[in-house]
C-alpha cells in the first residue's frame, strides 16, 4: 500500500497529513485544516481574540463556553488529575483545582485568579480530533502530526505507520535515528531540547514544572511515548519530563511504551518499547 | 336509571382517575424538568467532562516495533 502525505504550517509548527489511500489526501487535508483553524480560534494563547483568551479575561464567574473549549479544558484537567499536577493548565498557580467545569451548564469558572493555559495538551487534543475528522471525510486510514504529536485513525498501511523518533520534530525524514512502526493510537514526544532560546539566560524551553514555576530541569531531556491516543501519549511524555527519575517506573506501571533520553544522552526504554538491534 | 347512574359514576371515576394519572404524569415531567433544569443551573463542579478521569492513560492496542522502511513522519519536541 502506497501512502501519500503533505505538510503545511499549523499551530505555530508544522502539520503533516498522511493517508493510506492517496486519492483521499485532499479530503483528509481539508478536514485537518478545518480542525486546526477551529482549535486555533478556540485555544490559542497567541491570539487575543481566541475563546480561551476571552475566558481568561472574564474574572471569577462561570462563563458559558463552546463545546470545543469545554472539551479541551476537560482534557487539560484530566491530564492534571492523572499526573498529580505534573501537567497543570494553570501552570501551578493557583493550581488546576481552581478551574471549575460545570457539565450541565457547560460553564468554566476560573477561581483565585487562575488562567487557563491549554498549551500542554491542545496540540495533541487537536491531532486526535483532526485524525478522526480526516477519517470521516476521506474514509481511509490517516495519520496527522501536529508539531511532532502524532495521531492516527482508521486502518494503517500494511507495514504500519513508520515514524522517525527524534528530539526535535523539525528536521528531515532522512536524518538518522530509531524508526518504529505502529498501527494505531498516538505517539508524542516532549523535549527540553526543542525551542531553546537564550536572551542572556540559560537554556530555556517551554516545558514548565508546575511545582516550581520554572522550566523543567530534570534527569530527562526527551521522552517519547506511545499510547491509545495522541493526547494520552503527550500527557505521559510531558509528565515524565516533570516527574524526573521516577517517570520510567511510572510509565512501565501504566504499560505505556516509552523511550526516555537522559540529559547525558543515555537511552532508557519502558513497557516494551522496541530495543534497537 | 340505576344503570345509567352507575355508568355515570364509573365514567366519572374513570375521568377522575385518568385526570389524576395525567396530572401525575405532567407533574412528574415538570418536576423532572425542574430537577434537570436546576441541575443544569447548579451544575456539580466536575474535573473532567471530556473523559472519565478514572480511566487512566491508555496504552496502545499494539506495542510499536522496530521498522526498517523509510519513515513517513517524524516525532520530536516542538
CSV table of C-alpha atoms in Angstrom, one decimal:
chain,number,residue,atom,x,y,z
A,1,UNK,CA,0.0,0.0,0.0
A,2,UNK,CA,1.4,3.4,-1.0
A,3,UNK,CA,0.9,6.3,1.3
A,4,UNK,CA,0.7,10.0,0.3
A,5,UNK,CA,1.4,13.0,2.5
A,6,UNK,CA,1.6,16.7,2.7
A,7,UNK,CA,2.9,19.4,5.1
A,8,UNK,CA,1.7,22.9,5.9
A,9,UNK,CA,2.1,25.4,8.8
A,10,UNK,CA,-0.2,24.9,11.7
A,11,UNK,CA,-0.4,26.0,15.3
A,12,UNK,CA,3.0,27.6,15.3
A,13,UNK,CA,4.6,24.5,13.9
A,14,UNK,CA,4.3,22.1,11.0
A,15,UNK,CA,1.3,19.8,10.3
A,16,UNK,CA,1.8,16.6,8.3
A,17,UNK,CA,-1.1,14.6,7.0
A,18,UNK,CA,-0.5,11.1,5.5
A,19,UNK,CA,-3.2,8.9,4.1
A,20,UNK,CA,-3.1,5.2,3.4
A,21,UNK,CA,-5.1,5.8,0.2
A,22,UNK,CA,-3.5,8.6,-1.9
A,23,UNK,CA,-6.8,9.5,-3.7
A,24,UNK,CA,-8.2,10.6,-0.3
A,25,UNK,CA,-5.5,13.0,0.6
A,26,UNK,CA,-7.3,16.2,-0.4
A,27,UNK,CA,-10.4,15.3,1.6
A,28,UNK,CA,-8.3,14.5,4.6
A,29,UNK,CA,-6.2,17.7,4.4
A,30,UNK,CA,-9.3,19.8,4.2
A,31,UNK,CA,-10.7,18.2,7.3
A,32,UNK,CA,-7.5,18.6,9.2
A,33,UNK,CA,-7.2,22.3,8.2
A,34,UNK,CA,-10.7,22.9,9.4
A,35,UNK,CA,-10.0,21.3,12.8
A,36,UNK,CA,-6.7,23.2,13.2
A,37,UNK,CA,-8.3,26.5,12.4
A,38,UNK,CA,-11.1,25.9,14.9
A,39,UNK,CA,-8.7,24.9,17.6
A,40,UNK,CA,-6.5,27.9,16.9
A,41,UNK,CA,-9.5,30.2,17.2
A,42,UNK,CA,-10.6,28.5,20.4
A,43,UNK,CA,-7.5,27.5,22.4
A,44,UNK,CA,-4.6,29.7,21.1
A,45,UNK,CA,-2.6,31.7,23.6
A,46,UNK,CA,-1.1,33.7,20.8
A,47,UNK,CA,-4.4,35.3,19.8
A,48,UNK,CA,-6.1,37.9,22.0
A,49,UNK,CA,-9.4,37.1,20.3
A,50,UNK,CA,-9.3,33.4,21.0
A,51,UNK,CA,-12.1,32.0,23.1
A,52,UNK,CA,-9.7,31.0,25.9
A,53,UNK,CA,-8.2,34.5,25.9
A,54,UNK,CA,-11.7,35.9,26.4
A,55,UNK,CA,-12.4,33.4,29.2
A,56,UNK,CA,-9.1,34.3,30.9
A,57,UNK,CA,-10.2,37.9,30.9
A,58,UNK,CA,-13.6,37.2,32.4
A,59,UNK,CA,-12.7,37.0,36.0
A,60,UNK,CA,-14.1,34.7,38.7
A,61,UNK,CA,-17.5,33.8,37.4
A,62,UNK,CA,-19.0,30.9,35.4
A,63,UNK,CA,-18.7,31.6,31.7
A,64,UNK,CA,-20.7,29.6,29.1
A,65,UNK,CA,-18.2,28.3,26.6
A,66,UNK,CA,-18.3,26.4,23.3
A,67,UNK,CA,-18.4,22.6,23.4
A,68,UNK,CA,-14.9,22.5,21.9
A,69,UNK,CA,-13.3,24.7,24.6
A,70,UNK,CA,-15.2,22.8,27.3
A,71,UNK,CA,-13.8,19.5,25.9
A,72,UNK,CA,-10.3,21.0,25.6
A,73,UNK,CA,-10.4,22.3,29.2
A,74,UNK,CA,-11.7,18.9,30.3
A,75,UNK,CA,-8.8,17.2,28.6
A,76,UNK,CA,-6.4,19.5,30.3
A,77,UNK,CA,-7.8,18.9,33.7
A,78,UNK,CA,-7.8,15.2,33.1
A,79,UNK,CA,-4.1,15.5,32.4
A,80,UNK,CA,-3.6,17.3,35.7
A,81,UNK,CA,-5.6,14.6,37.6
A,82,UNK,CA,-3.8,11.7,36.0
A,83,UNK,CA,-0.3,13.2,36.6
A,84,UNK,CA,-0.8,14.5,40.1
A,85,UNK,CA,-0.5,18.0,38.7
A,86,UNK,CA,2.7,17.4,36.8
A,87,UNK,CA,0.8,18.7,33.7
A,88,UNK,CA,-1.2,21.7,35.0
A,89,UNK,CA,-3.3,24.0,32.8
A,90,UNK,CA,-2.8,26.8,35.4
A,91,UNK,CA,1.0,26.2,35.4
A,92,UNK,CA,0.9,25.6,39.1
A,93,UNK,CA,-0.6,28.9,40.2
A,94,UNK,CA,-3.0,28.7,41.8
A,95,UNK,CA,-3.4,25.1,40.7
A,96,UNK,CA,-5.7,23.2,38.5
A,97,UNK,CA,-8.3,22.7,41.3
A,98,UNK,CA,-9.1,26.3,40.8
A,99,UNK,CA,-10.6,25.6,37.4
A,100,UNK,CA,-14.3,24.5,37.8
A,101,UNK,CA,-16.2,23.0,35.0
A,102,UNK,CA,-19.9,22.5,35.1
A,103,UNK,CA,-21.0,19.9,32.7
A,104,UNK,CA,-24.7,20.7,32.8
A,105,UNK,CA,-24.4,24.4,32.1
A,106,UNK,CA,-21.2,24.0,30.1
A,107,UNK,CA,-19.5,26.7,32.0
A,108,UNK,CA,-15.9,27.2,33.1
A,109,UNK,CA,-15.1,29.3,36.2
A,110,UNK,CA,-11.6,30.4,36.9
A,111,UNK,CA,-11.2,31.0,40.7
A,112,UNK,CA,-8.4,32.6,42.6
A,113,UNK,CA,-7.1,34.4,39.5
A,114,UNK,CA,-6.4,31.2,37.6
A,115,UNK,CA,-5.6,31.5,33.9
A,116,UNK,CA,-6.3,28.6,31.7
A,117,UNK,CA,-3.2,27.6,29.6
A,118,UNK,CA,-4.0,24.8,27.2
A,119,UNK,CA,-0.6,24.8,25.6
A,120,UNK,CA,0.5,21.5,27.1
A,121,UNK,CA,-2.5,19.5,25.7
A,122,UNK,CA,-4.2,21.4,23.0
A,123,UNK,CA,-2.0,20.3,20.2
A,124,UNK,CA,-2.3,16.6,20.9
A,125,UNK,CA,-6.0,17.0,21.6
A,126,UNK,CA,-6.3,18.7,18.2
A,127,UNK,CA,-4.3,15.9,16.5
A,128,UNK,CA,-6.7,13.3,17.7
A,129,UNK,CA,-9.7,15.4,16.6
A,130,UNK,CA,-8.1,16.1,13.2
A,131,UNK,CA,-7.3,12.4,12.6
A,132,UNK,CA,-10.9,11.4,13.4
A,133,UNK,CA,-12.3,14.1,11.2
A,134,UNK,CA,-9.9,13.2,8.3
A,135,UNK,CA,-11.0,9.6,8.5
A,136,UNK,CA,-14.7,10.6,8.4
A,137,UNK,CA,-14.0,12.8,5.4
A,138,UNK,CA,-11.7,10.5,3.4
A,139,UNK,CA,-12.8,7.1,4.5
A,140,UNK,CA,-9.2,5.9,4.6
A,141,UNK,CA,-6.6,5.4,7.2
A,142,UNK,CA,-4.9,8.6,8.2
A,143,UNK,CA,-2.0,9.9,10.3
A,144,UNK,CA,-1.9,13.5,11.5
A,145,UNK,CA,1.1,15.1,13.0
A,146,UNK,CA,0.9,18.5,14.7
A,147,UNK,CA,4.4,19.6,15.7
A,148,UNK,CA,5.5,16.1,16.2
A,149,UNK,CA,2.5,14.9,18.2
A,150,UNK,CA,1.0,12.1,16.1
A,151,UNK,CA,-2.5,10.8,15.9
A,152,UNK,CA,-3.8,8.0,13.7
A,153,UNK,CA,-7.3,6.9,12.7
A,154,UNK,CA,-8.5,4.0,10.6
A,155,UNK,CA,-6.6,1.2,9.0
A,156,UNK,CA,-2.8,1.5,8.9
A,157,UNK,CA,-0.7,0.7,5.8
A,158,UNK,CA,0.5,-2.9,5.5
A,159,UNK,CA,3.8,-2.1,7.2
A,160,UNK,CA,2.3,0.3,9.8
A,161,UNK,CA,2.9,4.0,10.2
A,162,UNK,CA,6.6,4.4,10.3
A,163,UNK,CA,8.0,7.2,12.5
A,164,UNK,CA,11.4,8.6,12.9
A,165,UNK,CA,12.0,9.2,16.6
A,166,UNK,CA,14.0,12.4,17.1
A,167,UNK,CA,14.4,15.1,19.8
A,168,UNK,CA,13.1,17.9,17.7
A,169,UNK,CA,10.2,17.4,15.3
A,170,UNK,CA,11.8,19.9,12.9
A,171,UNK,CA,14.2,18.2,10.5
A,172,UNK,CA,14.5,15.8,7.7
A,173,UNK,CA,12.9,12.4,7.4
A,174,UNK,CA,16.3,11.3,6.1
A,175,UNK,CA,18.1,12.1,9.4
A,176,UNK,CA,19.4,9.1,11.3
A,177,UNK,CA,17.7,7.8,14.4
A,178,UNK,CA,15.5,5.0,15.5
A,179,UNK,CA,12.4,4.2,13.4
A,180,UNK,CA,9.4,2.5,14.8
A,181,UNK,CA,6.2,1.1,13.2
A,182,UNK,CA,2.9,1.4,15.0
A,183,UNK,CA,-0.6,0.6,13.8
A,184,UNK,CA,-3.0,2.7,15.9
A,185,UNK,CA,-3.3,5.3,18.6
A,186,UNK,CA,-0.8,8.1,19.1
A,187,UNK,CA,2.8,8.9,19.5
A,188,UNK,CA,4.1,12.0,21.2
A,189,UNK,CA,7.5,13.5,22.2
A,190,UNK,CA,8.2,16.1,24.8
A,191,UNK,CA,11.7,17.5,24.9
A,192,UNK,CA,13.7,20.2,26.7
A,193,UNK,CA,16.0,20.4,23.7
A,194,UNK,CA,13.4,22.0,21.3
A,195,UNK,CA,12.7,25.7,21.1
A,196,UNK,CA,15.8,26.7,23.0
A,197,UNK,CA,16.5,30.4,23.3
A,198,UNK,CA,19.0,32.4,25.3
A,199,UNK,CA,18.1,36.1,25.7
A,200,UNK,CA,21.1,36.2,28.1
A,201,UNK,CA,19.5,33.5,30.1
A,202,UNK,CA,20.4,29.8,30.5
A,203,UNK,CA,18.8,27.4,28.1
A,204,UNK,CA,15.1,28.0,28.1
A,205,UNK,CA,12.4,25.7,26.8
A,206,UNK,CA,8.7,25.7,27.1
A,207,UNK,CA,8.2,22.7,29.4
A,208,UNK,CA,7.4,24.1,32.8
A,209,UNK,CA,7.4,22.4,36.2
A,210,UNK,CA,4.2,23.5,37.9
A,211,UNK,CA,5.8,22.7,41.2
A,212,UNK,CA,8.5,25.4,40.8
A,213,UNK,CA,7.0,27.6,38.0
A,214,UNK,CA,10.4,27.3,36.3
A,215,UNK,CA,11.5,25.4,33.3
A,216,UNK,CA,12.0,21.7,33.8
A,217,UNK,CA,15.5,20.7,34.9
A,218,UNK,CA,15.1,17.0,35.5
A,219,UNK,CA,17.1,14.0,34.5
A,220,UNK,CA,15.4,13.5,31.1
A,221,UNK,CA,15.8,15.7,28.1
A,222,UNK,CA,13.4,13.9,25.8
A,223,UNK,CA,10.6,11.4,26.3
A,224,UNK,CA,8.6,9.7,23.6
A,225,UNK,CA,5.5,7.7,24.5
A,226,UNK,CA,3.1,5.5,22.5
A,227,UNK,CA,-0.5,5.4,23.8
A,228,UNK,CA,-4.1,4.7,22.7
A,229,UNK,CA,-4.4,8.4,21.7
A,230,UNK,CA,-2.0,11.2,20.9
A,231,UNK,CA,-3.4,13.1,23.9
A,232,UNK,CA,-2.6,10.3,26.3
A,233,UNK,CA,0.9,9.9,24.8
A,234,UNK,CA,1.5,13.6,25.1
A,235,UNK,CA,0.3,13.8,28.7
A,236,UNK,CA,2.6,10.9,29.7
A,237,UNK,CA,5.6,12.3,27.8
A,238,UNK,CA,5.3,15.7,29.3
A,239,UNK,CA,4.6,14.4,32.8
A,240,UNK,CA,7.6,12.2,32.6
A,241,UNK,CA,9.9,15.2,31.9
A,242,UNK,CA,8.5,16.8,35.0
A,243,UNK,CA,8.5,13.8,37.2
A,244,UNK,CA,12.1,13.0,36.5
A,245,UNK,CA,13.8,9.8,37.6
A,246,UNK,CA,10.6,8.0,38.9
A,247,UNK,CA,9.0,8.5,35.5
A,248,UNK,CA,10.5,5.3,33.9
A,249,UNK,CA,8.8,3.2,36.5
A,250,UNK,CA,5.6,5.2,36.3
A,251,UNK,CA,5.4,4.6,32.6
A,252,UNK,CA,6.2,0.9,33.0
A,253,UNK,CA,3.4,0.6,35.6
A,254,UNK,CA,0.9,2.2,33.2
A,255,UNK,CA,2.0,-0.1,30.4
A,256,UNK,CA,2.9,2.8,28.2
A,257,UNK,CA,5.8,2.0,25.8
A,258,UNK,CA,8.3,4.8,26.1
A,259,UNK,CA,11.8,5.9,25.1
A,260,UNK,CA,13.5,8.2,27.6
A,261,UNK,CA,16.7,10.1,26.8
A,262,UNK,CA,18.6,11.2,29.8
A,263,UNK,CA,20.4,14.6,30.0
A,264,UNK,CA,23.7,12.7,29.4
A,265,UNK,CA,22.3,11.0,26.2
A,266,UNK,CA,21.7,7.6,27.8
A,267,UNK,CA,18.6,6.0,26.5
A,268,UNK,CA,16.1,4.1,28.7
A,269,UNK,CA,13.2,2.0,27.4
A,270,UNK,CA,10.0,1.2,29.2
A,271,UNK,CA,7.0,-1.1,28.7
A,272,UNK,CA,8.0,-2.9,25.6
A,273,UNK,CA,9.4,-0.1,23.5
A,274,UNK,CA,11.5,-2.0,20.9
A,275,UNK,CA,15.2,-2.4,21.5
A,276,UNK,CA,17.3,-1.3,18.6
A,277,UNK,CA,19.5,-4.1,17.2
B,1,UNK,CA,-81.9,4.9,35.8
B,2,UNK,CA,-79.8,2.9,38.1
B,3,UNK,CA,-77.7,1.5,35.3
B,4,UNK,CA,-77.3,5.0,33.8
B,5,UNK,CA,-76.4,6.3,37.3
B,6,UNK,CA,-73.8,3.5,37.7
B,7,UNK,CA,-72.3,4.2,34.3
B,8,UNK,CA,-72.2,7.9,35.1
B,9,UNK,CA,-70.4,7.2,38.4
B,10,UNK,CA,-68.0,4.8,36.7
B,11,UNK,CA,-67.3,7.3,33.9
B,12,UNK,CA,-66.8,10.0,36.5
B,13,UNK,CA,-64.4,7.8,38.5
B,14,UNK,CA,-62.5,6.9,35.3
B,15,UNK,CA,-62.3,10.5,34.4
B,16,UNK,CA,-61.0,11.4,37.8
B,17,UNK,CA,-58.5,8.6,37.7
B,18,UNK,CA,-57.5,9.5,34.2
B,19,UNK,CA,-57.0,13.1,35.1
B,20,UNK,CA,-55.2,12.2,38.2
B,21,UNK,CA,-52.9,9.9,36.3
B,22,UNK,CA,-52.4,12.5,33.6
B,23,UNK,CA,-51.8,15.1,36.3
B,24,UNK,CA,-49.3,12.9,38.0
B,25,UNK,CA,-47.6,12.3,34.7
B,26,UNK,CA,-47.5,16.0,34.0
B,27,UNK,CA,-46.2,16.6,37.5
B,28,UNK,CA,-43.5,14.0,37.1
B,29,UNK,CA,-42.5,15.5,33.8
B,30,UNK,CA,-42.5,19.0,35.1
B,31,UNK,CA,-40.7,18.1,38.3
B,32,UNK,CA,-38.2,16.1,36.3
B,33,UNK,CA,-37.7,19.0,34.1
B,34,UNK,CA,-37.2,21.3,37.0
B,35,UNK,CA,-34.8,19.0,38.6
B,36,UNK,CA,-32.9,18.7,35.3
B,37,UNK,CA,-33.0,22.5,34.9
B,38,UNK,CA,-31.8,23.0,38.4
B,39,UNK,CA,-29.1,20.5,37.9
B,40,UNK,CA,-28.1,22.4,34.8
B,41,UNK,CA,-28.1,25.7,36.7
B,42,UNK,CA,-26.3,24.4,39.8
B,43,UNK,CA,-24.1,22.1,37.8
B,44,UNK,CA,-22.0,19.9,40.1
B,45,UNK,CA,-18.4,21.0,39.5
B,46,UNK,CA,-16.6,18.3,37.7
B,47,UNK,CA,-13.0,18.0,37.0
B,48,UNK,CA,-13.1,16.4,33.6
B,49,UNK,CA,-16.2,16.2,31.5
B,50,UNK,CA,-14.5,15.1,28.4
B,51,UNK,CA,-13.1,11.8,29.6
B,52,UNK,CA,-13.6,9.8,32.7
B,53,UNK,CA,-10.6,10.8,34.9
B,54,UNK,CA,-10.5,7.4,36.4
B,55,UNK,CA,-9.9,5.8,33.0
B,56,UNK,CA,-6.2,6.4,33.3
B,57,UNK,CA,-3.8,6.8,30.5
B,58,UNK,CA,-4.4,4.1,28.0
B,59,UNK,CA,-1.6,2.0,26.3
B,60,UNK,CA,-1.8,1.4,22.6
B,61,UNK,CA,-3.5,-1.6,21.1
B,62,UNK,CA,-0.2,-2.9,19.9
B,63,UNK,CA,3.3,-2.2,21.1
B,64,UNK,CA,5.4,-0.4,18.4
B,65,UNK,CA,8.0,-2.4,16.7
B,66,UNK,CA,11.3,-1.5,15.0
B,67,UNK,CA,10.9,-0.5,11.4
B,68,UNK,CA,13.4,-0.8,8.6
B,69,UNK,CA,11.4,1.0,5.9
B,70,UNK,CA,11.5,4.8,5.2
B,71,UNK,CA,9.7,6.9,7.8
B,72,UNK,CA,6.7,8.9,6.7
B,73,UNK,CA,6.6,11.1,9.8
B,74,UNK,CA,8.9,12.5,12.4
B,75,UNK,CA,8.1,12.8,16.1
B,76,UNK,CA,10.1,15.1,18.4
B,77,UNK,CA,9.8,18.0,20.7
B,78,UNK,CA,8.2,21.3,19.5
